[in-house]
Amino acid sequence: MAKNIVVFSDGTGQDGGVRPEQRVSNVYKMYRVCKVGPESGIDPAEQVAFYDPGLGTDIGATALTAPVRFVQKMAASVSGRGITTNIADCYRFIIDHYEPGDRIYLIGFSRGAYTVRCVANLLMYCGVPTKGAGGPLLRFCKMTRDIAREAVETVLEHGAGHPRKDFDAERHELARRFRAKYGSDHDDGDGKSNVEPYFIGTFDTVAALGVAGPKRTLIKAGLAAAVVIPLAIVIAVTSAVVGGISYLFDGPFWQADLITSGVLVVASAAVAFAVRRHLVAAKTKTITDWPSPGEKRSHVAEWKGENFDRLLSAQVGYARAAIAIDERRKDFDRVKWGPTETPPPRAPGAPDQFRQFWFAGNHSDIGGSYDETESRLSDIALKWMLEQAVGIPDGLKVDGMPTMADPMHPVEVMQIPRLRLHPSAAGVQHCEVAGMRDAIEERMSASWVPGWVRRWAQGKTWETKDREIRPDATVHPSVDERFALPAVVQCDGLASYRPAPLANHVRFKDRYGPQPKPTA
């Protein structure tokens, strides 16, 4: 019997279920009612689920490992490479559990949404292996982990950070070789992979793959200081100890000190050179015997804040995207998405392949993670996504929810026993721009903070940029309800809902005055 394989990938810093009374995202809320467990009615023969915590979480960190984790997070924020681990972990789960005919669901929020989109493209390129390299496929062990990393680092990362067209032919050739090696070609011999996702659901996709500009410089400087300062201390202390011992035994103090310092400096330089060489090698992607036998091509590929992958394969069964109207942080701009070719014909009345709706609220008002008393807007997006995932043929299975005999019948998700939703168009709308400004001012108010620092920090917050929304974009009906309300809570005030990005929308432009203002 075919089953659902469901992968949930969370946003940066999200690690649902780790702490009591934790603020959790919509992704984790969905995972909680879709997973197999002693408290769940989900049959593992019908559905298995995997939760991938977001980048920057410290699950398993101890007092000894926390500093190392912090440095790793900072390095990942510069290089963007942390996403490769997330993609490989998700892909490995699929390899371990997939049987022919299974349906793959991919659901994510924020950078986790971009992660599942990358997993979808990885499946398009590489499929799901059915054999090992020269032998049987051994699942649930190191072999599948190694295969997953090979697929990500050799195929998916080839050309990362560059326009797709520059290296697409090379990437397809590498994918062909991977499929031949691991038996993941489609049976019809059309040169495609054997598996494509059945459903992809994304809550406000952002990439944030490697910071840029002054932030990148500052973090690099901080990482360098984190290495250089302790190293300098070690050299100084070691030299002093060696020199002291030499002095006690009437040895040449200055010579011993000089020799020790010199050895440590040379050793440190050698280590630094080796590390840098390793990092450069990891980013260098090579294809051999292409486009002709004997030829070799190489380039540096690096996840960064540009040239994001926007591809949606026409072979994906269903794709759904919930997008925030009111997110204003420039660093959290959405990554556009959509089919690049016409999908196969659908039966009359069948759900569309691709649906994309705009919702009122900022980034986490769509994907969740605010206090439950302030999550009415995110409940709207969660309800919509559940309806989309459950309402398709062979839909997502939710604990406590009866299976619909008619897949085309409207789905009621409001009565799920372990997921009570209270969607409301009048819900609180948050603003991280104002939140960052308030947080900085609060920290600067401490008596020990120098006056010049307070003056420098005054008014500092995220750089802003309103999102661009097409005049004919599909907007969720709850936005109409919010427009009709006399006033709604918008983080730092109470006012009518008139977001600047919708000022030219065909459905709403007549409701604006001559000078529409942003909501925060």
Short mmCIF file of C-alpha atoms in Angstrom, two decimals:
data_model
loop_
_atom_site.label_atom_id
_atom_site.label_comp_id
_atom_site.label_asym_id
_atom_site.label_seq_id
_atom_site.Cartn_x
_atom_site.Cartn_y
_atom_site.Cartn_z
CA MET A 1 0.00 0.00 0.00
CA ALA A 2 1.36 3.40 -0.99
CA LYS A 3 1.94 5.87 1.85
CA ASN A 4 2.59 9.56 2.37
CA ILE A 5 6.16 10.62 3.18
CA VAL A 6 5.89 14.08 4.74
CA VAL A 7 8.88 16.36 5.29
CA PHE A 8 8.43 19.49 7.42
CA SER A 9 11.25 22.06 7.34
CA ASP A 10 11.09 24.96 9.79
CA GLY A 11 12.33 28.53 9.65
CA THR A 12 15.60 29.92 10.99
CA GLY A 13 15.86 29.49 14.75
CA GLN A 14 12.71 27.35 14.95
CA ASP A 15 13.03 24.09 16.89
CA GLY A 16 9.48 23.13 17.82
CA GLY A 17 8.76 20.97 20.85
CA VAL A 18 12.07 21.51 22.65
CA ARG A 19 10.74 23.68 25.49
CA PRO A 20 7.38 23.83 27.31
CA GLU A 21 5.10 26.76 26.43
CA GLN A 22 7.23 27.35 23.38
CA ARG A 23 6.16 29.63 20.55
CA VAL A 24 5.94 27.25 17.60
CA SER A 25 5.48 27.74 13.89
CA ASN A 26 2.66 26.51 11.69
CA VAL A 27 5.07 23.94 10.28
CA TYR A 28 5.60 22.37 13.69
CA LYS A 29 1.86 22.51 14.46
CA MET A 30 1.20 20.54 11.28
CA TYR A 31 3.99 18.07 12.05
CA ARG A 32 2.58 17.48 15.52
CA VAL A 33 -0.75 16.22 14.15
CA CYS A 34 0.71 14.35 11.16
CA LYS A 35 3.48 12.32 12.77
CA VAL A 36 3.48 8.73 13.97
CA GLY A 37 3.66 8.33 17.74
CA PRO A 38 2.14 6.70 20.84
CA GLU A 39 -0.32 9.58 21.18
CA SER A 40 -1.19 9.62 17.47
CA GLY A 41 -3.72 7.67 15.45
CA ILE A 42 -1.59 7.89 12.30
CA ASP A 43 -0.78 4.45 10.89
CA PRO A 44 2.91 4.29 9.82
CA ALA A 45 1.84 2.08 6.93
CA GLU A 46 -0.15 5.07 5.63
CA GLN A 47 2.06 8.03 6.55
CA VAL A 48 5.47 8.85 8.04
CA ALA A 49 6.70 12.35 8.87
CA PHE A 50 10.04 14.05 9.47
CA TYR A 51 10.69 17.40 11.19
CA ASP A 52 13.77 19.39 10.21
CA PRO A 53 14.54 22.21 12.72
CA GLY A 54 15.53 25.52 11.22
CA LEU A 55 19.09 26.73 10.79
CA GLY A 56 20.54 28.36 13.89
CA THR A 57 18.93 26.08 16.45
CA ASP A 58 21.01 24.74 19.31
CA ILE A 59 19.39 21.36 19.87
CA GLY A 60 21.83 19.20 21.80
CA ALA A 61 24.18 22.05 22.64
CA THR A 62 25.86 21.94 26.05
CA ALA A 63 27.89 24.43 28.02
CA LEU A 64 31.00 23.07 26.31
CA THR A 65 29.64 22.91 22.76
CA ALA A 66 27.51 26.08 22.78
CA PRO A 67 30.43 28.41 21.87
CA VAL A 68 31.34 26.15 18.94
CA ARG A 69 27.71 26.09 17.81
CA PHE A 70 27.63 29.89 17.95
CA VAL A 71 30.71 30.18 15.72
CA GLN A 72 29.19 27.62 13.33
CA LYS A 73 25.99 29.66 13.10
CA MET A 74 27.92 32.85 12.38
CA ALA A 75 30.00 31.10 9.71
CA ALA A 76 26.83 29.70 8.14
CA SER A 77 25.28 33.18 8.07
CA VAL A 78 28.23 34.36 5.97
CA SER A 79 28.57 31.36 3.65
CA GLY A 80 24.96 30.19 3.50
CA ARG A 81 26.22 26.60 3.53
CA GLY A 82 24.12 25.60 6.51
CA ILE A 83 21.23 24.93 4.16
CA THR A 84 23.06 22.00 2.56
CA THR A 85 22.79 20.02 5.79
CA ASN A 86 19.06 20.72 6.01
CA ILE A 87 18.49 19.65 2.40
CA ALA A 88 20.57 16.48 2.81
CA ASP A 89 18.76 15.52 6.04
CA CYS A 90 15.37 15.86 4.36
CA TYR A 91 16.49 13.94 1.27
CA ARG A 92 18.00 11.16 3.36
CA PHE A 93 14.68 10.64 5.18
CA ILE A 94 12.96 10.24 1.82
CA ILE A 95 15.56 7.74 0.59
CA ASP A 96 15.26 5.70 3.79
CA HIS A 97 11.46 5.44 3.63
CA TYR A 98 10.50 5.56 -0.04
CA GLU A 99 8.80 2.64 -1.76
CA PRO A 100 7.50 2.78 -5.35
CA GLY A 101 4.15 4.56 -5.46
CA ASP A 102 4.65 6.57 -2.27
CA ARG A 103 3.57 10.22 -2.27
CA ILE A 104 6.09 12.83 -1.11
CA TYR A 105 4.82 15.92 0.72
CA LEU A 106 7.19 18.85 1.36
CA ILE A 107 6.06 21.63 3.72
CA GLY A 108 8.19 24.53 4.97
CA PHE A 109 8.26 28.01 6.47
CA SER A 110 10.66 30.89 5.77
CA ARG A 111 14.09 29.49 4.93
CA GLY A 112 12.62 26.05 5.55
CA ALA A 113 10.22 26.80 2.69
CA TYR A 114 13.20 27.49 0.44
CA THR A 115 14.76 24.28 1.77
CA VAL A 116 11.80 22.14 0.67
CA ARG A 117 11.77 23.85 -2.70
CA CYS A 118 15.42 22.83 -3.05
CA VAL A 119 14.53 19.27 -1.99
CA ALA A 120 11.84 19.28 -4.68
CA ASN A 121 14.38 20.30 -7.31
CA LEU A 122 16.82 17.70 -6.00
CA LEU A 123 14.15 15.04 -6.54
CA MET A 124 13.58 16.39 -10.05
CA TYR A 125 17.29 16.03 -10.82
CA CYS A 126 18.25 12.91 -8.87
CA GLY A 127 15.05 11.03 -8.03
CA VAL A 128 15.22 8.44 -5.24
CA PRO A 129 18.04 5.87 -5.43
CA THR A 130 17.04 2.20 -5.70
CA LYS A 131 20.55 0.73 -5.49
CA GLY A 132 23.95 1.55 -4.08
CA ALA A 133 27.08 2.27 -6.08
CA GLY A 134 27.74 -1.22 -7.42
CA GLY A 135 25.58 -3.06 -4.89
CA PRO A 136 22.25 -3.09 -3.04
CA LEU A 137 20.95 0.06 -1.35
CA LEU A 138 21.40 -0.24 2.42
CA ARG A 139 18.88 2.07 4.04
CA PHE A 140 18.79 3.55 7.56
CA CYS A 141 22.58 3.63 7.76
CA LYS A 142 25.61 5.66 6.69
CA MET A 143 25.13 4.76 3.04
CA THR A 144 21.98 6.84 2.58
CA ARG A 145 23.55 9.77 4.44
CA ASP A 146 26.55 9.67 2.10
CA ILE A 147 24.34 9.38 -0.98
CA ALA A 148 22.22 12.33 0.16
CA ARG A 149 25.27 14.51 0.68
CA GLU A 150 26.67 13.47 -2.70
CA ALA A 151 23.44 14.48 -4.42
CA VAL A 152 23.39 17.88 -2.72
CA GLU A 153 27.08 18.72 -3.05
CA THR A 154 27.68 17.27 -6.52
CA VAL A 155 24.41 18.00 -8.33
CA LEU A 156 22.25 20.58 -6.55
CA GLU A 157 25.09 22.88 -5.48
CA HIS A 158 26.64 22.88 -8.95
CA GLY A 159 26.12 26.46 -10.10
CA ALA A 160 24.72 27.67 -6.76
CA GLY A 161 24.70 31.45 -6.53
CA HIS A 162 24.89 31.84 -10.32
CA PRO A 163 22.05 32.38 -12.83
CA ARG A 164 20.42 29.02 -13.56
CA LYS A 165 21.13 29.17 -17.30
CA ASP A 166 24.90 29.45 -16.75
CA PHE A 167 25.32 25.91 -15.40
CA ASP A 168 21.98 24.17 -16.04
CA ALA A 169 23.32 21.93 -18.81
CA GLU A 170 26.21 20.81 -16.59
CA ARG A 171 23.86 20.20 -13.66
CA HIS A 172 21.56 18.06 -15.82
CA GLU A 173 24.55 16.00 -17.00
CA LEU A 174 25.70 15.46 -13.40
CA ALA A 175 22.15 14.46 -12.48
CA ARG A 176 22.05 11.96 -15.36
CA ARG A 177 25.27 10.37 -14.08
CA PHE A 178 23.89 10.25 -10.53
CA ARG A 179 20.67 8.55 -11.66
CA ALA A 180 22.60 5.99 -13.70
CA LYS A 181 24.86 5.26 -10.74
CA TYR A 182 22.04 4.81 -8.22
CA GLY A 183 19.20 3.47 -10.38
CA SER A 184 16.86 6.45 -10.11
CA ASP A 185 15.88 6.98 -13.76
CA HIS A 186 12.22 6.95 -14.72
CA ASP A 187 10.98 3.65 -16.15
CA ASP A 188 9.81 5.21 -19.41
CA GLY A 189 13.38 6.10 -20.34
CA ASP A 190 12.62 9.75 -21.05
CA GLY A 191 15.69 10.98 -19.21
CA LYS A 192 13.78 12.10 -16.12
CA SER A 193 14.01 11.01 -12.51
CA ASN A 194 11.82 8.28 -11.06
CA VAL A 195 10.14 10.48 -8.41
CA GLU A 196 8.70 13.99 -8.15
CA PRO A 197 6.98 15.56 -5.12
CA TYR A 198 3.24 15.02 -4.81
CA PHE A 199 2.58 18.18 -2.77
CA ILE A 200 4.68 21.23 -1.84
CA GLY A 201 3.36 23.75 0.68
CA THR A 202 5.28 26.90 1.60
CA PHE A 203 4.65 29.60 4.19
CA ASP A 204 6.29 32.88 3.08
CA THR A 205 9.44 31.64 1.38
CA VAL A 206 12.60 33.61 2.05
CA ALA A 207 16.15 32.47 1.41
CA ALA A 208 18.51 34.69 3.43
CA LEU A 209 21.41 32.59 2.16
CA GLY A 210 24.44 34.46 3.38
CA VAL A 211 24.35 38.06 4.54
CA ALA A 212 25.79 40.76 2.33
CA GLY A 213 27.34 44.22 2.58
CA PRO A 214 28.44 45.70 5.94
CA LYS A 215 26.83 42.86 7.90
CA ARG A 216 28.98 40.30 6.06
CA THR A 217 32.12 42.36 6.76
CA LEU A 218 31.27 42.74 10.45
CA ILE A 219 30.57 39.03 10.94
CA LYS A 220 33.77 38.08 9.12
CA ALA A 221 35.70 40.50 11.32
CA GLY A 222 34.06 39.03 14.41
CA LEU A 223 34.89 35.48 13.36
CA ALA A 224 38.48 36.48 12.68
CA ALA A 225 38.69 38.10 16.10
CA ALA A 226 37.20 34.97 17.69
CA VAL A 227 40.13 33.01 16.26
CA VAL A 228 42.97 35.52 16.48
CA ILE A 229 42.40 36.76 20.04
CA PRO A 230 42.36 33.30 21.72
CA LEU A 231 45.32 32.30 19.57
CA ALA A 232 47.27 35.37 20.65
CA ILE A 233 46.47 34.59 24.28
CA VAL A 234 47.67 30.99 23.85
CA ILE A 235 50.92 32.18 22.25
CA ALA A 236 51.52 34.75 24.99
CA VAL A 237 50.74 32.37 27.85
CA THR A 238 52.77 29.51 26.34
CA SER A 239 55.73 31.79 25.71
CA ALA A 240 55.57 33.12 29.26
CA VAL A 241 55.43 29.60 30.72
CA VAL A 242 58.32 28.36 28.57
CA GLY A 243 60.32 31.48 29.33
CA GLY A 244 59.64 31.13 33.05
CA ILE A 245 60.78 27.53 33.08
CA SER A 246 63.91 28.49 31.16
CA TYR A 247 64.64 31.26 33.67
CA LEU A 248 64.23 28.91 36.65
CA PHE A 249 66.78 26.54 35.16
CA ASP A 250 69.18 29.33 34.19
CA GLY A 251 68.46 28.87 30.51
CA PRO A 252 68.46 31.54 27.79
CA PHE A 253 65.08 33.08 28.59
CA TRP A 254 64.69 35.24 25.49
CA GLN A 255 65.84 32.55 23.08
CA ALA A 256 63.38 29.97 24.44
CA ASP A 257 60.60 32.53 24.38
CA LEU A 258 61.38 33.55 20.80
CA ILE A 259 61.64 29.98 19.54
CA THR A 260 58.35 28.96 21.19
CA SER A 261 56.50 31.98 19.83
CA GLY A 262 57.90 31.39 16.37
CA VAL A 263 56.88 27.73 16.33
CA LEU A 264 53.35 28.59 17.47
CA VAL A 265 52.96 31.35 14.89
CA VAL A 266 54.17 29.11 12.05
CA ALA A 267 51.91 26.27 13.20
CA SER A 268 48.93 28.63 13.41
CA ALA A 269 49.62 29.98 9.94
CA ALA A 270 49.83 26.44 8.57
CA VAL A 271 46.49 25.53 10.17
CA ALA A 272 44.86 28.72 8.85
CA PHE A 273 46.17 28.00 5.34
CA ALA A 274 44.90 24.42 5.47
CA VAL A 275 41.44 25.52 6.65
CA ARG A 276 41.18 28.18 3.95
CA ARG A 277 42.29 25.70 1.30
CA HIS A 278 39.65 23.23 2.49
CA LEU A 279 36.90 25.88 2.37
CA VAL A 280 37.85 26.96 -1.14
CA ALA A 281 37.98 23.33 -2.29
CA ALA A 282 34.51 22.70 -0.82
CA LYS A 283 33.09 25.56 -2.89
CA THR A 284 34.84 24.54 -6.11
CA LYS A 285 32.57 22.47 -8.35
CA THR A 286 34.00 20.44 -11.23
CA ILE A 287 32.61 18.43 -14.10
CA THR A 288 34.89 16.17 -16.14
CA ASP A 289 34.50 14.81 -19.67
CA TRP A 290 32.09 17.60 -20.50
CA PRO A 291 31.06 18.74 -23.02
CA SER A 292 33.59 16.46 -24.71
CA PRO A 293 35.68 13.53 -23.41
CA GLY A 294 38.82 14.76 -21.69
CA GLU A 295 37.47 18.26 -21.00
CA LYS A 296 37.21 19.60 -17.47
CA ARG A 297 35.34 22.64 -16.16
CA SER A 298 35.41 24.19 -12.69
CA HIS A 299 33.79 27.15 -10.96
CA VAL A 300 33.20 28.46 -7.45
CA ALA A 301 29.63 27.89 -6.26
CA GLU A 302 28.36 29.58 -3.13
CA TRP A 303 24.90 30.02 -1.59
CA LYS A 304 24.38 33.77 -1.32
CA GLY A 305 21.72 36.43 -1.35
CA GLU A 306 21.13 36.46 -5.10
CA ASN A 307 20.22 34.23 -8.06
CA PHE A 308 17.76 32.18 -6.03
CA ASP A 309 16.20 29.13 -7.64
CA ARG A 310 12.59 29.90 -8.64
CA LEU A 311 11.88 26.70 -10.58
CA LEU A 312 8.70 24.68 -10.03
CA SER A 313 8.77 21.47 -12.06
CA ALA A 314 5.70 20.81 -14.19
CA GLN A 315 5.75 17.22 -12.88
CA VAL A 316 5.00 18.27 -9.27
CA GLY A 317 1.48 17.19 -8.33
CA TYR A 318 0.35 20.19 -6.29
CA ALA A 319 2.12 23.34 -5.10
CA ARG A 320 0.71 25.87 -2.63
CA ALA A 321 2.25 29.13 -1.40
CA ALA A 322 1.05 31.46 1.37
CA ILE A 323 2.72 34.90 1.18
CA ALA A 324 2.83 37.85 3.59
CA ILE A 325 1.51 41.20 2.39
CA ASP A 326 2.96 43.24 5.25
CA GLU A 327 6.53 41.96 5.67
CA ARG A 328 8.74 45.04 5.23
CA ARG A 329 12.23 43.82 6.12
CA LYS A 330 14.44 44.06 3.04
CA ASP A 331 16.40 40.99 4.15
CA PHE A 332 13.14 39.00 4.22
CA ASP A 333 12.03 39.65 0.67
CA ARG A 334 10.13 36.71 -0.78
CA VAL A 335 11.64 34.32 -3.30
CA LYS A 336 9.30 34.14 -6.27
CA TRP A 337 8.09 30.77 -7.50
CA GLY A 338 6.03 29.28 -10.27
CA PRO A 339 5.92 26.76 -13.12
CA THR A 340 8.20 27.41 -16.08
CA GLU A 341 6.25 25.14 -18.41
CA THR A 342 2.66 23.96 -18.78
CA PRO A 343 1.82 21.08 -16.40
CA PRO A 344 0.17 17.91 -17.72
CA PRO A 345 -3.61 18.12 -18.35
CA ARG A 346 -5.88 17.68 -15.32
CA ALA A 347 -9.22 15.95 -14.98
CA PRO A 348 -12.25 18.28 -15.05
CA GLY A 349 -12.82 19.78 -11.59
CA ALA A 350 -9.45 18.59 -10.25
CA PRO A 351 -7.44 21.01 -8.09
CA ASP A 352 -4.97 23.28 -9.87
CA GLN A 353 -1.30 22.40 -9.81
CA PHE A 354 -0.23 25.81 -8.48
CA ARG A 355 -2.04 28.15 -6.11
CA GLN A 356 -0.48 31.20 -4.51
CA PHE A 357 -2.39 33.42 -2.06
CA TRP A 358 -1.43 36.66 -0.32
CA PHE A 359 -2.40 36.99 3.35
CA ALA A 360 -2.54 39.94 5.75
CA GLY A 361 0.35 40.11 8.21
CA ASN A 362 4.11 39.99 8.36
CA HIS A 363 6.43 37.01 7.87
CA SER A 364 5.55 35.14 11.08
CA ASP A 365 1.90 36.25 10.95
CA ILE A 366 1.78 33.82 8.03
CA GLY A 367 4.17 31.09 9.16
CA GLY A 368 3.45 31.32 12.88
CA SER A 369 5.77 31.43 15.93
CA TYR A 370 4.19 34.27 17.91
CA ASP A 371 2.47 33.74 21.25
CA GLU A 372 -0.74 31.73 20.86
CA THR A 373 -2.81 34.65 22.14
CA GLU A 374 -1.50 36.67 19.17
CA SER A 375 -1.76 34.04 16.42
CA ARG A 376 -5.14 34.69 14.83
CA LEU A 377 -3.65 35.83 11.51
CA SER A 378 -1.30 32.84 11.30
CA ASP A 379 -4.28 30.58 12.02
CA ILE A 380 -5.83 31.85 8.78
CA ALA A 381 -2.83 30.76 6.72
CA LEU A 382 -2.56 27.47 8.62
CA LYS A 383 -6.23 26.66 8.03
CA TRP A 384 -5.83 27.39 4.32
CA MET A 385 -2.71 25.23 3.98
CA LEU A 386 -4.34 22.32 5.83
CA GLU A 387 -7.37 22.52 3.56
CA GLN A 388 -5.12 22.47 0.50
CA ALA A 389 -3.05 19.50 1.70
CA VAL A 390 -5.95 17.42 3.02
CA GLY A 391 -8.39 18.24 0.22
CA ILE A 392 -6.46 16.71 -2.69
CA PRO A 393 -6.77 13.05 -3.75
CA ASP A 394 -4.81 10.84 -1.33
CA GLY A 395 -4.40 13.91 0.85
CA LEU A 396 -2.37 14.56 3.96
CA LYS A 397 -3.49 12.48 6.94
CA VAL A 398 -4.19 14.41 10.14
CA ASP A 399 -4.62 12.70 13.51
CA GLY A 400 -8.25 12.76 14.62
CA MET A 401 -9.61 13.98 11.31
CA PRO A 402 -11.96 11.62 9.44
CA THR A 403 -10.93 10.61 5.95
CA MET A 404 -13.13 12.23 3.33
CA ALA A 405 -14.89 9.72 1.10
CA ASP A 406 -15.07 12.35 -1.65
CA PRO A 407 -11.67 14.01 -2.20
CA MET A 408 -13.35 16.95 -3.96
CA HIS A 409 -15.67 17.67 -1.03
CA PRO A 410 -14.84 20.80 1.00
CA VAL A 411 -12.63 19.89 3.92
CA GLU A 412 -13.40 21.04 7.45
CA VAL A 413 -10.21 21.39 9.47
CA MET A 414 -11.61 23.38 12.38
CA GLN A 415 -12.46 20.33 14.47
CA ILE A 416 -9.09 18.60 14.64
CA PRO A 417 -8.87 17.51 18.31
CA ARG A 418 -5.17 18.31 18.77
CA LEU A 419 -5.11 21.47 16.64
CA ARG A 420 -7.73 24.01 17.59
CA LEU A 421 -7.64 27.03 15.31
CA HIS A 422 -9.22 30.44 15.84
CA PRO A 423 -8.65 32.35 12.58
CA SER A 424 -9.72 35.98 12.61
CA ALA A 425 -9.25 38.83 10.14
CA ALA A 426 -9.14 41.17 13.15
CA GLY A 427 -6.03 39.49 14.56
CA VAL A 428 -2.96 41.34 15.84
CA GLN A 429 -0.52 42.27 13.08
CA HIS A 430 3.12 42.28 14.13
CA CYS A 431 6.00 44.36 12.80
CA GLU A 432 9.58 43.21 13.31
CA VAL A 433 10.88 46.59 12.13
CA ALA A 434 9.27 48.33 15.09
CA GLY A 435 10.08 45.35 17.31
CA MET A 436 13.81 45.59 16.54
CA ARG A 437 13.79 49.33 17.16
CA ASP A 438 12.08 48.86 20.53
CA ALA A 439 14.45 46.04 21.52
CA ILE A 440 17.52 48.15 20.76
CA GLU A 441 16.17 51.14 22.67
CA GLU A 442 15.40 48.93 25.66
CA ARG A 443 18.92 47.51 25.75
CA MET A 444 20.47 50.94 25.28
CA SER A 445 18.58 52.28 28.30
CA ALA A 446 20.86 50.41 30.71
CA SER A 447 22.86 52.78 32.93
CA TRP A 448 26.22 51.28 31.96
CA VAL A 449 25.79 51.98 28.22
CA PRO A 450 27.93 54.98 27.14
CA GLY A 451 26.06 58.00 25.85
CA TRP A 452 27.74 57.93 22.44
CA VAL A 453 26.59 54.33 21.95
CA ARG A 454 23.01 55.30 22.79
CA ARG A 455 23.10 58.15 20.30
CA TRP A 456 24.55 55.89 17.61
CA ALA A 457 21.92 53.18 18.21
CA GLN A 458 18.96 55.55 18.34
CA GLY A 459 16.43 54.66 15.66
CA LYS A 460 18.46 51.71 14.35
CA THR A 461 16.36 48.85 12.98
CA TRP A 462 15.93 46.64 9.91
CA GLU A 463 16.33 48.20 6.48
CA THR A 464 12.86 48.29 4.93
CA LYS A 465 11.34 47.58 1.55
CA ASP A 466 7.64 47.10 0.77
CA ARG A 467 6.81 43.97 -1.15
CA GLU A 468 5.70 44.26 -4.74
CA ILE A 469 2.27 42.77 -5.47
CA ARG A 470 0.80 42.56 -8.95
CA PRO A 471 -2.53 44.39 -9.47
CA ASP A 472 -4.20 41.06 -10.31
CA ALA A 473 -2.51 38.91 -7.64
CA THR A 474 -4.68 36.35 -5.83
CA VAL A 475 -5.50 37.66 -2.35
CA HIS A 476 -7.14 35.56 0.36
CA PRO A 477 -10.78 36.49 1.19
CA SER A 478 -9.80 37.26 4.79
CA VAL A 479 -8.00 40.35 3.47
CA ASP A 480 -11.35 41.71 2.26
CA GLU A 481 -12.73 41.14 5.76
CA ARG A 482 -9.78 43.00 7.27
CA PHE A 483 -10.27 45.95 4.90
CA ALA A 484 -13.91 46.19 5.99
CA LEU A 485 -13.05 46.55 9.70
CA PRO A 486 -12.99 50.13 11.06
CA ALA A 487 -9.65 49.54 12.79
CA VAL A 488 -7.21 46.71 13.53
CA VAL A 489 -4.17 46.35 15.80
CA GLN A 490 -1.05 46.90 13.71
CA CYS A 491 1.84 46.43 16.14
CA ASP A 492 2.35 50.02 17.22
CA GLY A 493 -1.08 51.47 16.61
CA LEU A 494 -4.78 51.03 15.90
CA ALA A 495 -5.90 52.03 12.40
CA SER A 496 -7.78 50.89 9.33
CA TYR A 497 -5.98 48.29 7.25
CA ARG A 498 -4.53 49.93 4.15
CA PRO A 499 -1.19 48.29 3.27
CA ALA A 500 0.91 50.12 0.70
CA PRO A 501 1.60 47.00 -1.45
CA LEU A 502 -2.13 46.69 -2.27
CA ALA A 503 -2.65 50.36 -3.19
CA ASN A 504 -2.79 49.48 -6.91
CA HIS A 505 -4.58 46.14 -6.61
CA VAL A 506 -7.74 45.95 -8.72
CA ARG A 507 -9.80 44.73 -5.77
CA PHE A 508 -8.65 47.29 -3.22
CA LYS A 509 -7.32 50.45 -4.89
CA ASP A 510 -10.66 52.27 -4.61
CA ARG A 511 -10.54 51.94 -0.81
CA TYR A 512 -7.42 54.08 -0.45
CA GLY A 513 -7.18 57.79 0.07
CA PRO A 514 -4.81 59.91 -2.01
CA GLN A 515 -1.75 59.05 0.14
CA PRO A 516 -1.79 55.40 1.28
CA LYS A 517 0.65 54.72 4.09
CA PRO A 518 2.42 51.51 5.10
CA THR A 519 0.90 49.67 8.03
CA ALA A 520 3.96 49.98 10.25
#
